[in-house]
Amino acid sequence: MKISNTPNTSSAITGFILLGFPCPREAQILLFVLFSAVYLLTLMGNGSIICAVRWDQRLHTPMYILLANFSFLEMWYVTSTVPNMLANFLSDNKLISFSGCLLQFYFFFSLGSTESFFLAIMAFDRYLAICQPLLYPTLMTGRLCTNLVISCWVLGFLWFLIPVIIISQMSFCGSRIIDHFLCDPGPLLALTCEKAPVMELVFSTLSPIPLIILFLFIMGSYALVIKAVLKVPSAAGQRKAFSTCGSHLTVVSLFYGSVVVMYGSPASEHGPRMQVTVTLFYSVVTPLLNPIIYSLRNKDMKKALKKFLRL
């Protein structure tokens, strides 16, 4: 792999090289097979939840409609990185075009932001269902649910629009190698011809703001839920209430735990391989586990999936 170290501008550059997982050819083939299986299982798992919610009338409630939209999001989230990763396993140059890199960056982080918004409104839905059970049918109407879903998608995709426009106007020099399997802002900004402290400040500000605000909102919602559940006199009632929240809390922990490790600490505290591993977890492994988590402890979803799989 021959890389030119002569200065290049973004207009002249043909693309970047995503280093990904440097290893022998045989290992690349094994990784291709492994991630192909993971990708297909992720699409099948999340697709099954969407179909189960679509075809089972009992699941036509805000909780499951939000879950179906979340599964749809997860399918696109994993698609924003894995197909290109699979192509690179079989490629000798591992090249991604400049426009392709910007598109991957925009869709990956926009979908990640959208996921944060979805996790927040799913927590809000559980808060209303448990803390305001009598008012829940009146408050969480189909119209409100639809508006919340649309707002998640719109806000998620607007959040990183300005950063990607700014990056598209920047110049890149020297090595074109990005030591990652996707166009992550850290390695990407390191290749700019001049240091961009303003841009780095924009990223360091924009990235955590929705995560922090939405995480606090989720924690606040569940604090009120736990307070309400503890007032339930029967142990069976408490278990039932907690069971409806357990799956969502598990997904929140997986997503935010890995994101905080990745973006909540200085880049100097973890090397490139650590960044790749953590990003791989929340962008590939978590979407694979989510259908299992949501169906494992949910009797209605289990019945709907069995009914769908028998069709």
Tab-separated table of C-alpha atoms in Angstrom:
chain	number	residue	atom	x	y	z
A	1	MET	CA	0.000	0.000	0.000
A	2	LYS	CA	1.755	3.132	-1.205
A	3	ILE	CA	0.657	6.421	0.286
A	4	SER	CA	1.790	9.781	-0.962
A	5	ASN	CA	2.880	12.203	1.730
A	6	THR	CA	2.707	15.258	-0.488
A	7	PRO	CA	0.211	17.912	0.569
A	8	ASN	CA	-3.233	17.425	-0.859
A	9	THR	CA	-6.313	19.583	-0.639
A	10	SER	CA	-9.797	18.203	-0.221
A	11	SER	CA	-10.544	19.068	-3.849
A	12	ALA	CA	-7.526	17.181	-5.222
A	13	ILE	CA	-7.564	14.234	-2.863
A	14	THR	CA	-9.058	11.041	-4.266
A	15	GLY	CA	-10.044	9.702	-0.866
A	16	PHE	CA	-8.925	8.358	2.476
A	17	ILE	CA	-7.640	4.936	3.456
A	18	LEU	CA	-9.580	3.312	6.295
A	19	LEU	CA	-7.012	1.133	8.025
A	20	GLY	CA	-9.715	-0.809	9.863
A	21	PHE	CA	-8.354	-4.084	11.218
A	22	PRO	CA	-4.782	-4.577	9.915
A	23	CYS	CA	-4.071	-8.323	9.846
A	24	PRO	CA	-3.065	-11.088	7.397
A	25	ARG	CA	-5.267	-11.869	4.393
A	26	GLU	CA	-6.602	-15.084	5.941
A	27	ALA	CA	-7.723	-13.216	9.055
A	28	GLN	CA	-9.391	-10.577	6.857
A	29	ILE	CA	-11.477	-13.324	5.232
A	30	LEU	CA	-12.487	-14.698	8.641
A	31	LEU	CA	-13.470	-11.215	9.798
A	32	PHE	CA	-15.486	-10.769	6.602
A	33	VAL	CA	-17.439	-13.964	7.327
A	34	LEU	CA	-17.909	-13.033	11.003
A	35	PHE	CA	-19.169	-9.497	10.380
A	36	SER	CA	-21.327	-10.651	7.449
A	37	ALA	CA	-23.093	-13.039	9.843
A	38	VAL	CA	-23.421	-10.321	12.502
A	39	TYR	CA	-24.833	-7.889	9.931
A	40	LEU	CA	-27.402	-10.365	8.617
A	41	LEU	CA	-28.454	-11.395	12.142
A	42	THR	CA	-28.845	-7.723	13.091
A	43	LEU	CA	-31.060	-7.032	10.075
A	44	MET	CA	-33.100	-10.181	10.691
A	45	GLY	CA	-33.516	-9.535	14.431
A	46	ASN	CA	-34.574	-5.912	14.111
A	47	GLY	CA	-36.623	-6.670	11.004
A	48	SER	CA	-38.514	-9.384	12.919
A	49	ILE	CA	-39.461	-6.889	15.635
A	50	ILE	CA	-40.758	-4.444	13.016
A	51	CYS	CA	-42.839	-7.167	11.340
A	52	ALA	CA	-44.149	-8.486	14.665
A	53	VAL	CA	-45.334	-5.004	15.679
A	54	ARG	CA	-46.814	-4.397	12.225
A	55	TRP	CA	-48.835	-7.610	12.078
A	56	ASP	CA	-49.898	-8.111	15.702
A	57	GLN	CA	-52.785	-5.825	16.638
A	58	ARG	CA	-52.000	-6.190	20.360
A	59	LEU	CA	-48.697	-4.399	19.781
A	60	HIS	CA	-50.236	-1.327	18.160
A	61	THR	CA	-49.479	0.774	21.233
A	62	PRO	CA	-47.032	3.692	21.654
A	63	MET	CA	-44.493	1.518	23.506
A	64	TYR	CA	-44.186	-0.986	20.658
A	65	ILE	CA	-44.538	1.593	17.887
A	66	LEU	CA	-41.534	3.392	19.372
A	67	LEU	CA	-39.698	0.063	19.626
A	68	ALA	CA	-40.410	-0.710	15.950
A	69	ASN	CA	-39.062	2.706	14.931
A	70	PHE	CA	-36.026	2.133	17.136
A	71	SER	CA	-35.389	-1.223	15.428
A	72	PHE	CA	-35.728	0.459	12.021
A	73	LEU	CA	-33.146	3.012	13.165
A	74	GLU	CA	-30.776	0.259	14.326
A	75	MET	CA	-30.910	-1.379	10.893
A	76	TRP	CA	-29.777	1.835	9.244
A	77	TYR	CA	-27.258	2.571	11.998
A	78	VAL	CA	-25.377	-0.671	11.399
A	79	THR	CA	-25.761	-0.233	7.621
A	80	SER	CA	-23.930	3.102	7.776
A	81	THR	CA	-20.660	1.307	8.617
A	82	VAL	CA	-20.715	-2.472	8.141
A	83	PRO	CA	-21.173	-2.763	4.332
A	84	ASN	CA	-18.159	-0.513	3.738
A	85	MET	CA	-16.230	-2.440	6.398
A	86	LEU	CA	-17.041	-5.716	4.617
A	87	ALA	CA	-15.888	-4.286	1.286
A	88	ASN	CA	-12.605	-3.212	2.886
A	89	PHE	CA	-11.949	-6.725	4.199
A	90	LEU	CA	-11.830	-7.926	0.575
A	91	SER	CA	-10.082	-4.834	-0.801
A	92	ASP	CA	-6.365	-4.263	-1.193
A	93	ASN	CA	-6.407	-0.447	-1.087
A	94	LYS	CA	-9.258	0.071	1.477
A	95	LEU	CA	-10.008	3.414	-0.153
A	96	ILE	CA	-13.068	5.537	0.604
A	97	SER	CA	-13.766	8.638	-1.460
A	98	PHE	CA	-13.798	12.069	0.127
A	99	SER	CA	-17.545	12.458	-0.463
A	100	GLY	CA	-18.138	8.888	0.725
A	101	CYS	CA	-16.231	9.628	3.929
A	102	LEU	CA	-18.292	12.754	4.581
A	103	LEU	CA	-21.545	10.902	3.917
A	104	GLN	CA	-20.557	8.075	6.250
A	105	PHE	CA	-19.565	10.563	8.934
A	106	TYR	CA	-22.852	12.457	8.594
A	107	PHE	CA	-25.152	9.422	8.572
A	108	PHE	CA	-23.298	7.553	11.325
A	109	PHE	CA	-23.362	10.423	13.798
A	110	SER	CA	-26.831	11.622	12.781
A	111	LEU	CA	-28.227	8.138	13.349
A	112	GLY	CA	-26.365	7.969	16.664
A	113	SER	CA	-27.945	11.273	17.732
A	114	THR	CA	-31.342	10.026	16.597
A	115	GLU	CA	-30.850	6.926	18.761
A	116	SER	CA	-30.246	9.155	21.790
A	117	PHE	CA	-33.499	11.007	21.116
A	118	PHE	CA	-35.405	7.726	20.715
A	119	LEU	CA	-34.044	6.355	23.992
A	120	ALA	CA	-35.241	9.556	25.685
A	121	ILE	CA	-38.813	9.437	24.362
A	122	MET	CA	-39.015	5.714	25.154
A	123	ALA	CA	-38.106	6.590	28.753
A	124	PHE	CA	-40.745	9.347	28.669
A	125	ASP	CA	-43.325	6.830	27.459
A	126	ARG	CA	-42.521	4.476	30.375
A	127	TYR	CA	-42.720	7.399	32.797
A	128	LEU	CA	-46.218	8.306	31.606
A	129	ALA	CA	-47.389	4.670	31.585
A	130	ILE	CA	-46.216	3.966	35.156
A	131	CYS	CA	-46.476	7.332	36.900
A	132	GLN	CA	-49.630	8.565	35.136
A	133	PRO	CA	-51.489	5.330	34.246
A	134	LEU	CA	-54.984	6.878	34.256
A	135	LEU	CA	-53.945	9.796	32.052
A	136	TYR	CA	-51.628	7.749	29.818
A	137	PRO	CA	-54.205	6.938	27.061
A	138	THR	CA	-55.175	10.615	26.937
A	139	LEU	CA	-51.634	11.983	26.991
A	140	MET	CA	-49.771	9.496	24.790
A	141	THR	CA	-52.067	9.631	21.796
A	142	GLY	CA	-51.238	8.310	18.353
A	143	ARG	CA	-50.727	11.861	17.139
A	144	LEU	CA	-48.274	12.700	19.928
A	145	CYS	CA	-46.408	9.439	19.329
A	146	THR	CA	-46.104	10.250	15.615
A	147	ASN	CA	-44.914	13.785	16.351
A	148	LEU	CA	-42.298	12.480	18.799
A	149	VAL	CA	-41.008	9.979	16.241
A	150	ILE	CA	-40.750	12.639	13.525
A	151	SER	CA	-39.016	15.023	15.938
A	152	CYS	CA	-36.401	12.375	16.778
A	153	TRP	CA	-35.491	11.864	13.125
A	154	VAL	CA	-35.474	15.580	12.270
A	155	LEU	CA	-33.448	16.693	15.309
A	156	GLY	CA	-31.011	13.794	14.946
A	157	PHE	CA	-30.222	14.628	11.331
A	158	LEU	CA	-30.045	18.385	11.844
A	159	TRP	CA	-27.582	18.152	14.736
A	160	PHE	CA	-24.472	17.233	12.705
A	161	LEU	CA	-25.359	19.077	9.502
A	162	ILE	CA	-23.216	22.136	10.272
A	163	PRO	CA	-20.077	20.153	11.269
A	164	VAL	CA	-20.138	18.088	8.079
A	165	ILE	CA	-20.517	21.246	5.966
A	166	ILE	CA	-17.515	22.810	7.742
A	167	ILE	CA	-15.405	19.661	7.244
A	168	SER	CA	-16.262	19.606	3.545
A	169	GLN	CA	-14.567	23.008	3.202
A	170	MET	CA	-11.355	21.973	4.991
A	171	SER	CA	-8.037	20.989	3.355
A	172	PHE	CA	-6.191	17.746	4.099
A	173	CYS	CA	-2.439	17.147	3.786
A	174	GLY	CA	0.106	14.376	4.168
A	175	SER	CA	-0.924	10.828	4.925
A	176	ARG	CA	-4.468	9.898	3.988
A	177	ILE	CA	-4.602	6.975	6.422
A	178	ILE	CA	-7.436	6.982	8.961
A	179	ASP	CA	-6.633	4.472	11.699
A	180	HIS	CA	-10.255	3.395	12.079
A	181	PHE	CA	-12.935	1.384	10.248
A	182	LEU	CA	-15.069	4.511	9.739
A	183	CYS	CA	-14.630	8.236	9.199
A	184	ASP	CA	-14.431	9.281	12.848
A	185	PRO	CA	-13.930	13.024	13.512
A	186	GLY	CA	-10.822	12.571	15.673
A	187	PRO	CA	-8.612	10.798	13.094
A	188	LEU	CA	-10.188	12.873	10.313
A	189	LEU	CA	-9.377	16.245	11.898
A	190	ALA	CA	-5.831	15.025	12.581
A	191	LEU	CA	-5.254	14.964	8.790
A	192	THR	CA	-6.146	18.622	8.185
A	193	CYS	CA	-3.424	20.878	6.768
A	194	GLU	CA	-3.806	23.346	9.613
A	195	LYS	CA	-4.945	22.852	13.175
A	196	ALA	CA	-8.618	23.691	13.545
A	197	PRO	CA	-9.212	24.550	17.208
A	198	VAL	CA	-12.594	26.087	16.398
A	199	MET	CA	-13.749	22.933	14.650
A	200	GLU	CA	-12.439	20.753	17.466
A	201	LEU	CA	-14.326	22.959	19.917
A	202	VAL	CA	-17.489	22.594	17.827
A	203	PHE	CA	-17.207	18.800	17.956
A	204	SER	CA	-16.282	18.679	21.613
A	205	THR	CA	-19.340	20.836	22.325
A	206	LEU	CA	-21.912	19.487	19.870
A	207	SER	CA	-21.253	15.810	20.513
A	208	PRO	CA	-21.782	15.747	24.296
A	209	ILE	CA	-24.638	18.284	24.531
A	210	PRO	CA	-27.480	16.027	23.287
A	211	LEU	CA	-25.966	13.009	25.026
A	212	ILE	CA	-25.705	14.748	28.395
A	213	ILE	CA	-29.115	16.454	28.252
A	214	LEU	CA	-30.929	13.339	27.034
A	215	PHE	CA	-29.108	11.081	29.492
A	216	LEU	CA	-30.129	13.341	32.384
A	217	PHE	CA	-33.692	13.321	31.042
A	218	ILE	CA	-33.682	9.503	30.925
A	219	MET	CA	-32.250	9.208	34.434
A	220	GLY	CA	-34.770	11.749	35.737
A	221	SER	CA	-37.641	9.827	34.138
A	222	TYR	CA	-36.533	6.550	35.680
A	223	ALA	CA	-35.928	8.142	39.075
A	224	LEU	CA	-39.602	9.144	39.081
A	225	VAL	CA	-40.569	5.676	37.802
A	226	ILE	CA	-38.639	3.938	40.593
A	227	LYS	CA	-40.185	6.281	43.151
A	228	ALA	CA	-43.673	5.440	41.865
A	229	VAL	CA	-43.008	1.692	41.671
A	230	LEU	CA	-41.743	1.530	45.238
A	231	LYS	CA	-45.143	2.840	46.342
A	232	VAL	CA	-46.915	-0.130	44.731
A	233	PRO	CA	-48.095	-2.325	47.648
A	234	SER	CA	-47.706	-5.755	46.006
A	235	ALA	CA	-44.382	-7.333	45.077
A	236	ALA	CA	-45.955	-8.771	41.928
A	237	GLY	CA	-47.002	-5.279	40.824
A	238	GLN	CA	-43.492	-3.977	41.412
A	239	ARG	CA	-41.949	-6.806	39.385
A	240	LYS	CA	-44.343	-6.199	36.504
A	241	ALA	CA	-43.571	-2.481	36.474
A	242	PHE	CA	-39.810	-3.033	36.622
A	243	SER	CA	-39.951	-5.698	33.898
A	244	THR	CA	-41.339	-3.165	31.421
A	245	CYS	CA	-38.374	-0.883	32.105
A	246	GLY	CA	-35.566	-3.421	32.525
A	247	SER	CA	-34.980	-4.000	28.818
A	248	HIS	CA	-34.863	-0.296	28.030
A	249	LEU	CA	-32.485	0.420	30.904
A	250	THR	CA	-30.179	-2.363	29.685
A	251	VAL	CA	-30.061	-0.847	26.184
A	252	VAL	CA	-29.476	2.641	27.628
A	253	SER	CA	-26.601	1.282	29.748
A	254	LEU	CA	-24.964	-0.463	26.777
A	255	PHE	CA	-25.245	2.549	24.479
A	256	TYR	CA	-24.331	5.327	26.905
A	257	GLY	CA	-21.699	3.256	28.700
A	258	SER	CA	-19.687	2.707	25.525
A	259	VAL	CA	-20.259	6.243	24.210
A	260	VAL	CA	-19.073	7.776	27.494
A	261	VAL	CA	-15.919	5.632	27.377
A	262	MET	CA	-15.325	6.757	23.795
A	263	TYR	CA	-16.175	10.467	23.900
A	264	GLY	CA	-16.416	11.299	27.596
A	265	SER	CA	-12.682	11.050	28.264
A	266	PRO	CA	-9.699	12.756	26.605
A	267	ALA	CA	-8.495	11.070	23.407
A	268	SER	CA	-5.037	10.730	24.907
A	269	GLU	CA	-6.367	8.246	27.459
A	270	HIS	CA	-7.096	5.578	24.846
A	271	GLY	CA	-5.172	4.619	21.717
A	272	PRO	CA	-6.518	4.018	18.204
A	273	ARG	CA	-7.173	0.296	18.823
A	274	MET	CA	-9.201	1.133	21.927
A	275	GLN	CA	-11.235	3.650	19.920
A	276	VAL	CA	-11.913	1.046	17.245
A	277	THR	CA	-12.977	-1.561	19.827
A	278	VAL	CA	-15.371	0.745	21.695
A	279	THR	CA	-16.869	2.145	18.474
A	280	LEU	CA	-17.327	-1.403	17.210
A	281	PHE	CA	-19.239	-2.288	20.374
A	282	TYR	CA	-21.826	0.499	20.306
A	283	SER	CA	-22.184	0.633	16.510
A	284	VAL	CA	-22.249	-3.096	15.652
A	285	VAL	CA	-22.619	-5.265	18.766
A	286	THR	CA	-25.339	-3.206	20.487
A	287	PRO	CA	-27.723	-3.215	17.459
A	288	LEU	CA	-27.246	-7.009	17.352
A	289	LEU	CA	-28.126	-7.420	21.036
A	290	ASN	CA	-31.085	-5.028	21.168
A	291	PRO	CA	-33.684	-7.380	19.594
A	292	ILE	CA	-32.615	-10.128	22.020
A	293	ILE	CA	-32.799	-7.772	25.004
A	294	TYR	CA	-36.240	-6.416	24.109
A	295	SER	CA	-37.775	-9.813	23.359
A	296	LEU	CA	-36.140	-11.863	26.122
A	297	ARG	CA	-38.212	-10.506	29.017
A	298	ASN	CA	-41.291	-9.358	27.115
A	299	LYS	CA	-44.065	-11.963	26.918
A	300	ASP	CA	-46.140	-9.998	24.391
A	301	MET	CA	-43.151	-9.601	22.074
A	302	LYS	CA	-42.269	-13.293	22.425
A	303	LYS	CA	-45.808	-14.294	21.428
A	304	ALA	CA	-45.833	-11.866	18.516
A	305	LEU	CA	-42.447	-13.108	17.259
A	306	LYS	CA	-43.540	-16.757	17.491
A	307	LYS	CA	-46.721	-15.896	15.598
A	308	PHE	CA	-44.726	-14.029	12.938
A	309	LEU	CA	-42.119	-16.791	12.531
A	310	ARG	CA	-44.869	-19.379	12.032
A	311	LEU	CA	-46.319	-17.439	9.085
